[in-house]
Structures are given as structure tokens and as C-alpha cells.
Coordinates of C-alpha atoms and ligand atoms in Angstrom, one line a residue:
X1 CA 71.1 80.5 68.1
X2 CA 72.0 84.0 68.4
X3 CA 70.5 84.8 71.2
X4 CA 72.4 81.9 72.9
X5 CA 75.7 83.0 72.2
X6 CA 75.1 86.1 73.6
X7 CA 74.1 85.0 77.1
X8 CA 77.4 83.3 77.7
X9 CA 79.6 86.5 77.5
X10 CA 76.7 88.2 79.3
X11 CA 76.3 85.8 82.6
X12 CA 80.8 85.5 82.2
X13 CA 80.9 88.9 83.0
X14 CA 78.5 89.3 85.8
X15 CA 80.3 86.8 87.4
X16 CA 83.7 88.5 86.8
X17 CA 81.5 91.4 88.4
X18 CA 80.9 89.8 91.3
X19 CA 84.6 88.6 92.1
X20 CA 86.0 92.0 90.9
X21 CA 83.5 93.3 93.6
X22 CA 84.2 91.0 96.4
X23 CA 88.0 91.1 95.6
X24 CA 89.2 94.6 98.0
X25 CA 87.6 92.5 100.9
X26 CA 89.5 89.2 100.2
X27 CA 92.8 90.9 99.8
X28 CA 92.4 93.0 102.5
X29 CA 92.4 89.9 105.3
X30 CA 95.6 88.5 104.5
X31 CA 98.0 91.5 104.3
X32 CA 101.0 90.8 103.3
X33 CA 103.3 90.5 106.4
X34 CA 105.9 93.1 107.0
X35 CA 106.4 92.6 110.7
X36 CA 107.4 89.1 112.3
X37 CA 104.4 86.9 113.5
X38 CA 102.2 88.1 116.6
X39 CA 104.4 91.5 116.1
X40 CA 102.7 95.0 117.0
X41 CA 102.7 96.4 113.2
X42 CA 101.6 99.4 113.2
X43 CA 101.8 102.5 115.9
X44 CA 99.5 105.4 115.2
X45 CA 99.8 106.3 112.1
X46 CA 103.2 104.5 111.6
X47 CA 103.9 101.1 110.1
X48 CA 106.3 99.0 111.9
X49 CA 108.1 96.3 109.4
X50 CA 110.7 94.2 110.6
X51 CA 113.7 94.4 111.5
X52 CA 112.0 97.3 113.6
X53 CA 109.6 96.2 116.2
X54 CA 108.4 97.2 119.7
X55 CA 109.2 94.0 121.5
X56 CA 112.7 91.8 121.8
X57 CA 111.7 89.3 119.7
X58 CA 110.1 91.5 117.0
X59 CA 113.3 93.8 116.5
X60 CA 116.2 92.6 115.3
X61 CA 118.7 94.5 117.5
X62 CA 118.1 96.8 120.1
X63 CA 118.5 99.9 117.6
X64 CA 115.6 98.9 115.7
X65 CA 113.2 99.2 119.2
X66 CA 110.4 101.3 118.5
X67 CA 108.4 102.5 121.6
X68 CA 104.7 103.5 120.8
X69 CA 102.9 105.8 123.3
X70 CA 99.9 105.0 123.7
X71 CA 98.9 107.8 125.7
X72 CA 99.1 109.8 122.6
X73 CA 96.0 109.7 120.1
X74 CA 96.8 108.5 117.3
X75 CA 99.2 106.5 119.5
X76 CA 103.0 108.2 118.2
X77 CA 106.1 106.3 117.5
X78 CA 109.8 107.1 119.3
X79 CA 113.1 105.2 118.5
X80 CA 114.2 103.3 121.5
X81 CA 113.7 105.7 125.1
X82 CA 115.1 108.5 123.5
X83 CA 112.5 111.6 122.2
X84 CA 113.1 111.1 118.7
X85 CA 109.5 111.1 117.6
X86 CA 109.5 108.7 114.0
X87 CA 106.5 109.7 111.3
X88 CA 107.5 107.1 108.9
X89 CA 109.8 103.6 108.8
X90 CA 110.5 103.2 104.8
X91 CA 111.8 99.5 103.8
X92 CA 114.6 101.2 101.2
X93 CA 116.4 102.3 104.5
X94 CA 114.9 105.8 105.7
X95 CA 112.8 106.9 108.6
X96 CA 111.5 110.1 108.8
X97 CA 111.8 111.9 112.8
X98 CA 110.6 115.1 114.5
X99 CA 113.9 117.3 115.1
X100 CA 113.7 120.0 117.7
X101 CA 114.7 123.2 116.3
X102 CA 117.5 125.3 118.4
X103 CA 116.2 129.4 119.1
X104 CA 117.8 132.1 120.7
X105 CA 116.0 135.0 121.8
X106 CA 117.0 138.8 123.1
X107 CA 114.7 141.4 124.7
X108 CA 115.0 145.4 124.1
X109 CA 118.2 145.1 126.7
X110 CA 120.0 143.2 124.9
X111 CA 119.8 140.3 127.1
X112 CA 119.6 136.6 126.4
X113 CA 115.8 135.9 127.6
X114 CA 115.5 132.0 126.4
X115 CA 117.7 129.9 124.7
X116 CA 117.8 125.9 123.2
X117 CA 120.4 123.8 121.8
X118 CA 119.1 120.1 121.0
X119 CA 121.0 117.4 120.6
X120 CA 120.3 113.9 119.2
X121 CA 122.2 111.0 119.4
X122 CA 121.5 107.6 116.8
X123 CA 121.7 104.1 118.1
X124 CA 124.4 102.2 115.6
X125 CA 122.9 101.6 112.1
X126 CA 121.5 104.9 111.6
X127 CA 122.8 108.2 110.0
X128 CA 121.7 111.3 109.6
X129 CA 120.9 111.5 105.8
X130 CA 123.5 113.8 104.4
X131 CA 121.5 114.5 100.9
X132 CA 118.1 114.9 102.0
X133 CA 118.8 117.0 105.4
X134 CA 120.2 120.6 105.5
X135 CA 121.7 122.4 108.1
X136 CA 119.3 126.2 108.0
X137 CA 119.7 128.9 110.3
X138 CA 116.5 131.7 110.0
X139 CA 117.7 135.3 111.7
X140 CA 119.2 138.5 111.4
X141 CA 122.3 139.0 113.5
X142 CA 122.7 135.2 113.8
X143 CA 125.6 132.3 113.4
X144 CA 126.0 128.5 113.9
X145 CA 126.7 125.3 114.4
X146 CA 126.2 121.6 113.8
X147 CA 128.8 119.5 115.3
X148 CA 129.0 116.4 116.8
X149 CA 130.2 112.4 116.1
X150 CA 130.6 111.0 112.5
X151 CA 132.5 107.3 112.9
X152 CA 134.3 108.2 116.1
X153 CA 135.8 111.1 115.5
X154 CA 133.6 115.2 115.6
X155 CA 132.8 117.3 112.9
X156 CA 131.8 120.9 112.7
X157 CA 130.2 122.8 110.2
X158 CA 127.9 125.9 110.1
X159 CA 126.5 129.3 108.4
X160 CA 125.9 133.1 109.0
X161 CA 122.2 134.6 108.6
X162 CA 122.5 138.7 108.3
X163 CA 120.1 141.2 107.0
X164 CA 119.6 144.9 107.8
X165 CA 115.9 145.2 107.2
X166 CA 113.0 143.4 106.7
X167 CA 113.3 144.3 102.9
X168 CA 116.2 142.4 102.4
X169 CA 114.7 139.1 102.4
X170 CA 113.4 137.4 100.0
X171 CA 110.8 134.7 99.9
X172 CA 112.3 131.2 98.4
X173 CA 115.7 132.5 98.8
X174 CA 118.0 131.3 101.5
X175 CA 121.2 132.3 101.0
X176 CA 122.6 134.0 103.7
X177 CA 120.4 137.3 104.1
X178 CA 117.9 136.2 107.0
X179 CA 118.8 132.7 106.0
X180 CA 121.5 130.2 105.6
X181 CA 121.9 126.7 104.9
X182 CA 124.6 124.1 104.7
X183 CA 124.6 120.9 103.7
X184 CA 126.5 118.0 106.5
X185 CA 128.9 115.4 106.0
X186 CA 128.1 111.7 106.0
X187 CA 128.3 109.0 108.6
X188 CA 127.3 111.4 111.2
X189 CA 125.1 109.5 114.0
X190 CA 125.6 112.6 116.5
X191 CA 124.2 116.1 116.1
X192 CA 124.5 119.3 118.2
X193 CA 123.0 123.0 117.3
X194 CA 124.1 126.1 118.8
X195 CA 123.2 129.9 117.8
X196 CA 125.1 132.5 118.2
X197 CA 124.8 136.3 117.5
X198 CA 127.2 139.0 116.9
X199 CA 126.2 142.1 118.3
X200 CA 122.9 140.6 120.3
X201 CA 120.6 141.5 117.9
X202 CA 121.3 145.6 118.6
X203 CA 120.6 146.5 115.2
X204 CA 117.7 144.5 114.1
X205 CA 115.6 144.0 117.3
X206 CA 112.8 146.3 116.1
X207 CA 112.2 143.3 113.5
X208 CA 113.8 140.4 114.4
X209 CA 114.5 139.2 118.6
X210 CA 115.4 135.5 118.0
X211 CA 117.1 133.4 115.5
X212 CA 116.5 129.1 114.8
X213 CA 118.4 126.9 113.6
X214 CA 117.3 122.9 112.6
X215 CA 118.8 120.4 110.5
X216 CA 116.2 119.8 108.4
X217 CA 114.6 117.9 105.4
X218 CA 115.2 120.6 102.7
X219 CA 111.9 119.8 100.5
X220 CA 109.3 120.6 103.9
X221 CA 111.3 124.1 104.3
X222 CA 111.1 126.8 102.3
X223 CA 112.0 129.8 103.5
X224 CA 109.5 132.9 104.0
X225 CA 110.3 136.4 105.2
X226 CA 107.4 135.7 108.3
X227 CA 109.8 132.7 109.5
X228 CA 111.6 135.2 111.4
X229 CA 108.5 135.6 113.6
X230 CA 106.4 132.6 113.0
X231 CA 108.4 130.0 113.6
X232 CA 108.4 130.7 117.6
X233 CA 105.6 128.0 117.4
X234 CA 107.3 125.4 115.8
X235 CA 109.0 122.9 118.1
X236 CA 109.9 120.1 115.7
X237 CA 110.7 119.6 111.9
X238 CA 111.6 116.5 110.1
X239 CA 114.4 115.3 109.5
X240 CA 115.5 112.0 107.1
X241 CA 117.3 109.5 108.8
X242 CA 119.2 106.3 107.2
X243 CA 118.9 103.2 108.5
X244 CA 121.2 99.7 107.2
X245 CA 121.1 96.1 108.9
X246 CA 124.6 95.2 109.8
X247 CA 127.8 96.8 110.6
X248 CA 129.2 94.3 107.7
X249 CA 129.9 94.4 104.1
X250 CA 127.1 91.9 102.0
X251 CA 130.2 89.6 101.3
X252 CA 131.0 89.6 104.9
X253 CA 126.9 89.0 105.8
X254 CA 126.6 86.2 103.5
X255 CA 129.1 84.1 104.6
X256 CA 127.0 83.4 108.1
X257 CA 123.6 82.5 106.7
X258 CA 121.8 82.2 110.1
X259 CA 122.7 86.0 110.9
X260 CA 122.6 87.1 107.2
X261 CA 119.5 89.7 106.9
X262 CA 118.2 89.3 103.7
X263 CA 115.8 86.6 104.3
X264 CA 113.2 86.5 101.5
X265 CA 114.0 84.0 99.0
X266 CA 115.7 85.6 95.9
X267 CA 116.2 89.1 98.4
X268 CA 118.9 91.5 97.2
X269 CA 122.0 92.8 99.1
X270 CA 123.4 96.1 98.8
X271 CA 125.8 98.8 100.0
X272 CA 123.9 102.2 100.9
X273 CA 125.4 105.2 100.0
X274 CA 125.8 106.4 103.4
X275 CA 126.5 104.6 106.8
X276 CA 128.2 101.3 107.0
X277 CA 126.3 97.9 107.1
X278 CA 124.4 96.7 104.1
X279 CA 120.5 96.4 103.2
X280 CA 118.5 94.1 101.6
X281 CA 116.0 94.3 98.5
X282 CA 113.3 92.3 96.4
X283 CA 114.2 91.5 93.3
X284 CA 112.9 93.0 90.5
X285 CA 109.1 92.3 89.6
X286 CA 108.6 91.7 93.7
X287 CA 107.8 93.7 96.7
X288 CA 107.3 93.2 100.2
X289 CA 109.8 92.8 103.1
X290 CA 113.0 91.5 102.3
X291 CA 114.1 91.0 106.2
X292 CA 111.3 88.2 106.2
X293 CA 111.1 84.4 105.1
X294 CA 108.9 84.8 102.3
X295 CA 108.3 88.2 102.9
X296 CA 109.1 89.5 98.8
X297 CA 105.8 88.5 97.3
X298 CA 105.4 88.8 93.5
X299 CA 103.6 92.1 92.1
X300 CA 100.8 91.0 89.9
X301 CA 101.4 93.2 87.1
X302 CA 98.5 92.6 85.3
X303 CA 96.0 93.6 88.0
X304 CA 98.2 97.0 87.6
X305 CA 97.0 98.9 85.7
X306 CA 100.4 101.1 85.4
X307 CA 102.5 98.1 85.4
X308 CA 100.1 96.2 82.8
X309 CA 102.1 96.8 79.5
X310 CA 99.5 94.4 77.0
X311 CA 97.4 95.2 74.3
X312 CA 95.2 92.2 74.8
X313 CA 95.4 89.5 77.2
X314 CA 98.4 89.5 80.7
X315 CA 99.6 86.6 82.1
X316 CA 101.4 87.1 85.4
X317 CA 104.5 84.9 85.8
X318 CA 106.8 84.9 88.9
X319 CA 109.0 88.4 89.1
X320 CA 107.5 89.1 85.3
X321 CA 104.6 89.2 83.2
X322 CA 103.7 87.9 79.6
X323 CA 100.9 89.2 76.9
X324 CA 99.2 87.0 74.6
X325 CA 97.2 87.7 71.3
X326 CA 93.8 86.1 70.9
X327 CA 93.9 83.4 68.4
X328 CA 94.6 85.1 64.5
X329 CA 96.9 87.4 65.9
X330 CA 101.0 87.8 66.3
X331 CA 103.0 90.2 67.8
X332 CA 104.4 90.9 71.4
X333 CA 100.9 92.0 72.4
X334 CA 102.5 94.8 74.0
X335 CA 101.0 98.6 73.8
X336 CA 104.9 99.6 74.0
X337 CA 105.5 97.0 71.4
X338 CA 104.0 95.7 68.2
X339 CA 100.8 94.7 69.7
X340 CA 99.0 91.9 68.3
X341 CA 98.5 92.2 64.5
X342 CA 95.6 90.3 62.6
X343 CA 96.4 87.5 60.8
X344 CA 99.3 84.1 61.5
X345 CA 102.8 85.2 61.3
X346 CA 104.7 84.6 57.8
X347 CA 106.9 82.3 59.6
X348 CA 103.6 80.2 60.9
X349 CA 102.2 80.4 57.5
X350 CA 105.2 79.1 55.7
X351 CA 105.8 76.5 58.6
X352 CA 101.9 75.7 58.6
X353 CA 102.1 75.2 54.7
Ligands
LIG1 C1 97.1 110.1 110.7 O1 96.5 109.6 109.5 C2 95.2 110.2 109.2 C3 94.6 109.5 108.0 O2 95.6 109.2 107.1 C4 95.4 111.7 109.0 O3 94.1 112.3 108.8 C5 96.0 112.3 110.3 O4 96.3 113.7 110.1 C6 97.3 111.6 110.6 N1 97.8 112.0 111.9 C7 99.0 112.4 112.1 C8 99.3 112.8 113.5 O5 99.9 112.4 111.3
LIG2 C1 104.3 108.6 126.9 O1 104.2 110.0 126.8 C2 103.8 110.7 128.0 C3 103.6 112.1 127.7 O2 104.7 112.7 127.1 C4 104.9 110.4 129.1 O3 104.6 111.0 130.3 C5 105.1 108.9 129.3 O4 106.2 108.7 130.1 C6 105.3 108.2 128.0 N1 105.3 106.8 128.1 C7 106.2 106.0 127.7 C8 106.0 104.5 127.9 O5 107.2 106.4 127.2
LIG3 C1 117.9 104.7 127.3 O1 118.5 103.4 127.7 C2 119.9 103.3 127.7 C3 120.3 101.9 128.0 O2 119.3 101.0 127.8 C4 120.4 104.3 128.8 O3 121.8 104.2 128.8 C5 119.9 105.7 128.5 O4 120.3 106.6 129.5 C6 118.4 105.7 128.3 N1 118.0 107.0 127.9 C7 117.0 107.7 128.4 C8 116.7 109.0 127.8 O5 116.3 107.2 129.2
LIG4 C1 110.0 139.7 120.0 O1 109.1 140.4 119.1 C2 107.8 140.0 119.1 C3 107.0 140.8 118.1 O2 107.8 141.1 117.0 C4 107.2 140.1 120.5 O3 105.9 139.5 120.5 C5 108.0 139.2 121.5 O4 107.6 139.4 122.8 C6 109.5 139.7 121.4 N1 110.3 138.8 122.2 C7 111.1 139.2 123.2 C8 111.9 138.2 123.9 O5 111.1 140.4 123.5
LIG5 C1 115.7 147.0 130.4 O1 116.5 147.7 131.3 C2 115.9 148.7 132.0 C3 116.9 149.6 132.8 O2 118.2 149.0 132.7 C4 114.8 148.1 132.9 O3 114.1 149.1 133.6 C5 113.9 147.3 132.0 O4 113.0 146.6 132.9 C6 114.6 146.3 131.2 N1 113.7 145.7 130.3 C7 113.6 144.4 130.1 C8 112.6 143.9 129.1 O5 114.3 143.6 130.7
LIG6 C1 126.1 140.6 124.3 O1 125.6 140.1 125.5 C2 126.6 139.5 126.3 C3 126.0 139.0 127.6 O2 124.9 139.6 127.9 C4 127.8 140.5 126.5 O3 128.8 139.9 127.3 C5 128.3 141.0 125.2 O4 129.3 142.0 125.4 C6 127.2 141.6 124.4 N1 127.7 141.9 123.1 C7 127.4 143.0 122.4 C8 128.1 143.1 121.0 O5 126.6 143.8 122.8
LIG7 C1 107.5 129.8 107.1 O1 106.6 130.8 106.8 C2 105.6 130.4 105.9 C3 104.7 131.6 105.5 O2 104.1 132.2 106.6 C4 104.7 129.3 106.5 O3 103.8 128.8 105.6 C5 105.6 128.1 106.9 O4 104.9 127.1 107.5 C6 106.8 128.6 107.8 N1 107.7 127.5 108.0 C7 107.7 126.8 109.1 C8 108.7 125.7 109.2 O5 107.0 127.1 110.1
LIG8 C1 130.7 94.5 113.9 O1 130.7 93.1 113.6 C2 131.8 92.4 114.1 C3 131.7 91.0 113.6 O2 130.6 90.7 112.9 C4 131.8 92.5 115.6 O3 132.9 91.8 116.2 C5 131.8 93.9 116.0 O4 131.7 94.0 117.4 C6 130.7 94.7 115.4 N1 130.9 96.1 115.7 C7 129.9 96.8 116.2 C8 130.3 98.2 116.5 O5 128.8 96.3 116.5
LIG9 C1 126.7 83.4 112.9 O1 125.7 84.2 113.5 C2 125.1 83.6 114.7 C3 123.9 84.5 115.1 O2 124.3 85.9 115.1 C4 126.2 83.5 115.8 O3 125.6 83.0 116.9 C5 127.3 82.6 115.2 O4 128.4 82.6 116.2 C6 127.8 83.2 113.9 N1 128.8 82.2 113.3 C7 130.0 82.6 112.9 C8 130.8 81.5 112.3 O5 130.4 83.7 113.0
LIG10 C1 118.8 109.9 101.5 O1 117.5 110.3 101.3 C2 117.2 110.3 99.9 C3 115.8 110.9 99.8 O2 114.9 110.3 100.7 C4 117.3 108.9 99.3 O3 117.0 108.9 97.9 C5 118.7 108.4 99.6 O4 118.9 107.1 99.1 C6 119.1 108.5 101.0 N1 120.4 108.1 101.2 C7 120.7 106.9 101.8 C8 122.2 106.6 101.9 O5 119.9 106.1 102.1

């Protein structure tokens, strides 16, 4: 008898072996759309989703063409025909691109022997991000400038990097002696650098012959006293860019449903914080690409381990999740709750007798 009851758990869970086993495959060979049907999704190392593409009807405007070089390998991303190299298109509205960083260099003479100052300009939708960018200048007898177009009218802001020695600086610390940073203004879509210096680098040539500047993520700088030097090999740096649908407000999207962009049943619209235009967003308990029919597709929280909040048994709903207690037990069957306690609620007890 014993013996019997014992091979049904047993042969259960060789068989929920197998399917747990066989499971990674399965998933893996319908992935969950992010670009539009027979749509290049992926470039490189970059993952395309909709409303960028690489082809007119995979994009939903023209400032969401991606061109992928192939003659790059991996294969590399660029926004539109411009240079603006992109190393990652995020669905909450960023991409991350290589920015070319501005230098200015003097020999023993005192003479200008190379100089750079980039320039970018963003298709409409995109921004420079003003929180996650800053404006840094590395040098010792150096000054500059961002300017360029926010809305349609220029802007100019900037920062002076001095020191008298190598000793002065200070590893970590950029504020103003070999470095200087500044943060930029919003809605700007246009940015130029330019370096100057105020006595050609006279006084501090022996250590320091050319100053950068780069607008730059602030978490993938940190500034070292060996930047003066080193950073004569870097070209490009990266640089957080904010991206939005429309040039609308959501109230203003809505009310044309065949040109509204939140697509996915249940999808979200919402203002970003930067920029004009609106973006979309799954709902709660979803993820997946808003921008698509269908594309918000319901976490599973249970499979989650993170997201799997029960003592005992999960029961994925649509957007949500529920716990159960075996049979015997009451509670919430949460681990963040009361969990499932032995025995039939007093309520059930008295309703039972
Ligand atoms: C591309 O991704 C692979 C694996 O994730 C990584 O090893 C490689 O460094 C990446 N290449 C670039 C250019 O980012
Ligand atoms: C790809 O990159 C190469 C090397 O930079 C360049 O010569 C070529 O024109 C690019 N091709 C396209 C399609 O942009
Ligand atoms: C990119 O294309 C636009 C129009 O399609 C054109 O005006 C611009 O000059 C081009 N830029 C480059 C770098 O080829
Ligand atoms: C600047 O100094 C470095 C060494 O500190 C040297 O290698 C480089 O040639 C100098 N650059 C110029 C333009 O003189
Ligand atoms: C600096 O100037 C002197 C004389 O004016 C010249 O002989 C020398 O070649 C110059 N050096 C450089 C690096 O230009
Ligand atoms: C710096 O160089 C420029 C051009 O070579 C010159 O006109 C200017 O007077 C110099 N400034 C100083 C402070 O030496
Ligand atoms: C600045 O210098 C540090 C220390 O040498 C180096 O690790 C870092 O990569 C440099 N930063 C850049 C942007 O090159
Ligand atoms: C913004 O949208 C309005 C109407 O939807 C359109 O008339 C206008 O040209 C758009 N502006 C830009 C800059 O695309
Ligand atoms: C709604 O959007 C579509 C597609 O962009 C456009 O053709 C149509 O004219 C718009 N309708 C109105 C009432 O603005
Ligand atoms: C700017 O970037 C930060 C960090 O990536 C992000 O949290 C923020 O939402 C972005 N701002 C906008 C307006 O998208």
C-alpha cells in the first residue's frame, strides 16, 4: 500500500523534470516580439524594438531609422546616416550612443598642433538626456563650451579646468582643478563642444599639452589624474539619449486612434520628463513592447522566483498573481503575509458548524 503511494509523487516529479528541462528550449522559439513582423531585430549586439527599425515599414518615422553596418563585426548600429553610433535602444525611452570627445593640443611653442570640436545633431523626438549626461572638461589651462539648439532657440553653457601641478588633482574629484563639469539644460536636440585655453598651456605644458571635453554619461566617467594623458586614445564616450513617440500631448494622441502609439491592449500613456511627445507603457504585472498589437504580454510571476511572493502554491492571473494554501490551511499564503496557517479559519468553522 505504501509502497504505492509513494511511486505517484515519485514518477509526478520526473515528469515535472522533464518539462522543467525541456522548457529553456520551448520558450526560446517564440520570443516575444519586440520588432514589427519580418523586421531586422537585432544589429550586432543591439536589439531593435519597434518603433525603431532599419527599413520604412519597420520604423515608425524616419527618426527612428536605425542603419546597421554590416561591415563591422559584430555588425554596429548608427541612428539614421548620421555617425551617431547607438549601444543600446531601451523601451522606457533611452538609447545609449558613442559621443566624440572634443581635444585641443599645444606643442613646446605654444602652438595649436591638432584640434576637434564635434557636433551632433538629433532627428525630432530625441533629446539629449539632461540628468544622466554631464558636460566634463579634463585639462589644465583649459575652458569651454556646449552650445547649440534646445526647441528653436541656442543655449550656452560651460566650465573652467585649472591646476598648477600634477599634485593638485585629485582622483574622484572633478571640480574645477584638472576637471570640470556642468550639468545642461533640457530639450536640447543640438550640441556643439569647443575648448579653449588661456595662456596656451605656457605654464603647464611640462605635464599637461591638451585638454577634452565630452558630454558625457556621468556614471561611465570618473575622473583620474592619468586622464590628462590617457585619454588621447579615447575617441568616443557614451552619452544617454531620450527618445518619445509624438510631438503630441497623450490627450492630443488618443483622440486619433489609427496614429495613437500605444498599441498593446491595456498599454499606458505618459509625459516624459524631458522632450515633448508622449510614450507608452505596459501596465502593471506586463512587459513587452507597448508600440505593438499585443506586444505587452503578462509576466508569469510565479515562474519568478523574485516576483513569486507565496508560501505554498502561485497561481498566475492576467497582470497579477494569486497564492493558495493546501487543503487545512488559511491565510493569504503569502511569505510577506500571513502565510498559510494549519487548521480551517474560525469563520469556516463557525459557518461549517
Ligand atoms: C557583444 O556582446 C558580447 C556578448 O554579450 C560581448 O562579449 C562583446 O564584448 C559585445 N561587443 C560589443 C562591441 O559590445
Ligand atoms: C559602413 O562602415 C564603413 C566603414 O566605416 C563605411 O565605409 C561604409 O560606408 C558604411 N556603410 C554604410 C551602409 O553606412
Ligand atoms: C542624411 O540624410 C538627410 C536627408 O535624408 C540629408 O539632409 C543629410 O545631409 C544626410 N546626412 C549625411 C551625413 O549624409
Ligand atoms: C604631449 O606630451 C606627451 C607626453 O606627456 C607627448 O607624448 C606628446 O607628444 C605631447 N604632445 C605634443 C603635441 O607635443
Ligand atoms: C619651436 O620653435 C623653434 C624655433 O622657433 C623651432 O626650431 C622648433 O622646431 C619648434 N618646435 C616645434 C615642436 O614646433
Ligand atoms: C596663444 O596662441 C595664439 C595663436 O597661436 C596667439 O594669438 C595668442 O597670443 C597666444 N596666447 C598666449 C597667452 O600666449
Ligand atoms: C581615466 O583614467 C583611468 C585611470 O587610468 C582609466 O581607468 C579610465 O579609463 C580613464 N577614463 C577614460 C574615459 O578613458
Ligand atoms: C506636430 O503635430 C502636428 C499635428 O499632429 C503637426 O501639424 C505638426 O506638423 C507636428 N510638428 C512637427 C514638428 O512634426
Ligand atoms: C489620424 O492619423 C492618420 C495617420 O497618421 C492620418 O492619416 C489622419 O489624417 C489623422 N486623422 C485626423 C482626424 O487627424
Ligand atoms: C534620463 O536618464 C535617466 C537614467 O537613465 C532616466 O532615469 C530618466 O528617466 C531619463 N529622463 C528621461 C526624460 O527620459
Amino acid at each position: 500500500m505504501g509502497f504505492h503511494v509513494l511511486q505517484i509523487p515519485f514518477i509526478i516529479n520526473l515528469v515535472l523534470l522533464i518539462v522543467i528541462a525541456l522548457t529553456p528550449t520551448l520558450a526560446a522559439s517564440p520570443p516575444n516580439p519586440i520588432a514589427k513582423p519580418n523586421c531586422i531585430h537585432r544589429c550586432g549586439n543591439v536589439s531593435i524594438p519597434f518603433p525603431f527599425g532599419t527599413t520604412e515599414h519597420c520604423y515608425q518615422s524616419s527618426s527612428f531609422l536605425i542603419t546597421c553596418n554590416q561591415t563591422f563585426n559584430p555588425p554596429k548600429a548608427f541612428l539614421q546616416n548620421t555617425s551617431i553610433e547607438i549601444t543600446d535602444i531601451s523601451l522606457d525611452g533611452q538609447l545609449r550612443v558613442l559621443q566624440f570627445v572634443a581635444h585641443d593640443c599645444y606643442n613646446r611653442n605654444r602652438t595649436r598642433v591638432s584640434y576637434s570640436d564635434p557636433w551632433i545633431s538629433l532627428p525630432i523626438y530625441l533629446t539629449v538626456n539632461n540628468t544622466a549626461n554631464k558636460f566634463t572638461i579634463v585639462g589644465c589651462d583649459t575652458y569651454g563650451f556646449v552650445s547649440g539648439r534646445r526647441l528653436n532657440r541656442n543655449y550656452q553653457t560651460g566650465c573652467t579646468a585649472m591646476c598648477d601641478a600634477k599634485e593638485d588633482l585629485g582622483a574622484g574629484s572633478c571640480t574645477g582643478l584638472g576637471c570640470c563639469q556642468t550639468s545642461i539644460p533640457k530639450e536640447v536636440w543640438r550640441v556643439e563642444l569647443t575648448l579653449k585655453s588661456y595662456e596656451n598651456y605656457s605654464y603647464v605644458w611640462g605635464f599637461n599639452n591638451c585638454s577634452y571635453g565630452f558630454l558625457v554619461e556621468e556614471s561611465a566617467f570618473t575622473f583620474s589624474p592619468e586622464n590628462l594623458t590617457n585619454l588621447k586614445n579615447v575617441e568616443r564616450l557614451p552619452m544617454v539619449v531620450d527618445w518619445a513617440i509624438g510631438n503630441g500631448t497623450c490627450e492630443e494622441a488618443q483622440m486619433n486612434s489609427s496614429s495613437y502609439a500605444c498599441k498593446s491592449l491595456n498599454s499606458k500613456c505618459y509625459k516624459p520628463d524631458n522632450g515633448y511627445g508622449y510614450r507608452c507603457s505596459c501596465p502593471e504585472g506586463y512587459q513587452g513592447n507597448p508600440y505593438l498589437i499585443d506586444g505587452c504580454q503578462d509576466i508569469d510571476e510565479c515562474q519568478d522566483p523574485s516576483l513569486n511572493k507565496c508560501k505554498k502554491r502561485c497561481v498566475n492571473t492576467p497582470g497579477g498573481f494569486n497564492c493558495l494554501c493546501p487543503k487545512g490551511y488559511h491565510g493569504d499564503g503569502r511569505k510577506d503575509g500571513q502565510g498559510c496557517i494549519r487548521g480551517e479559519s474560525l469563520v469556516f468553522k463557525l459557518v461549517a458548524g
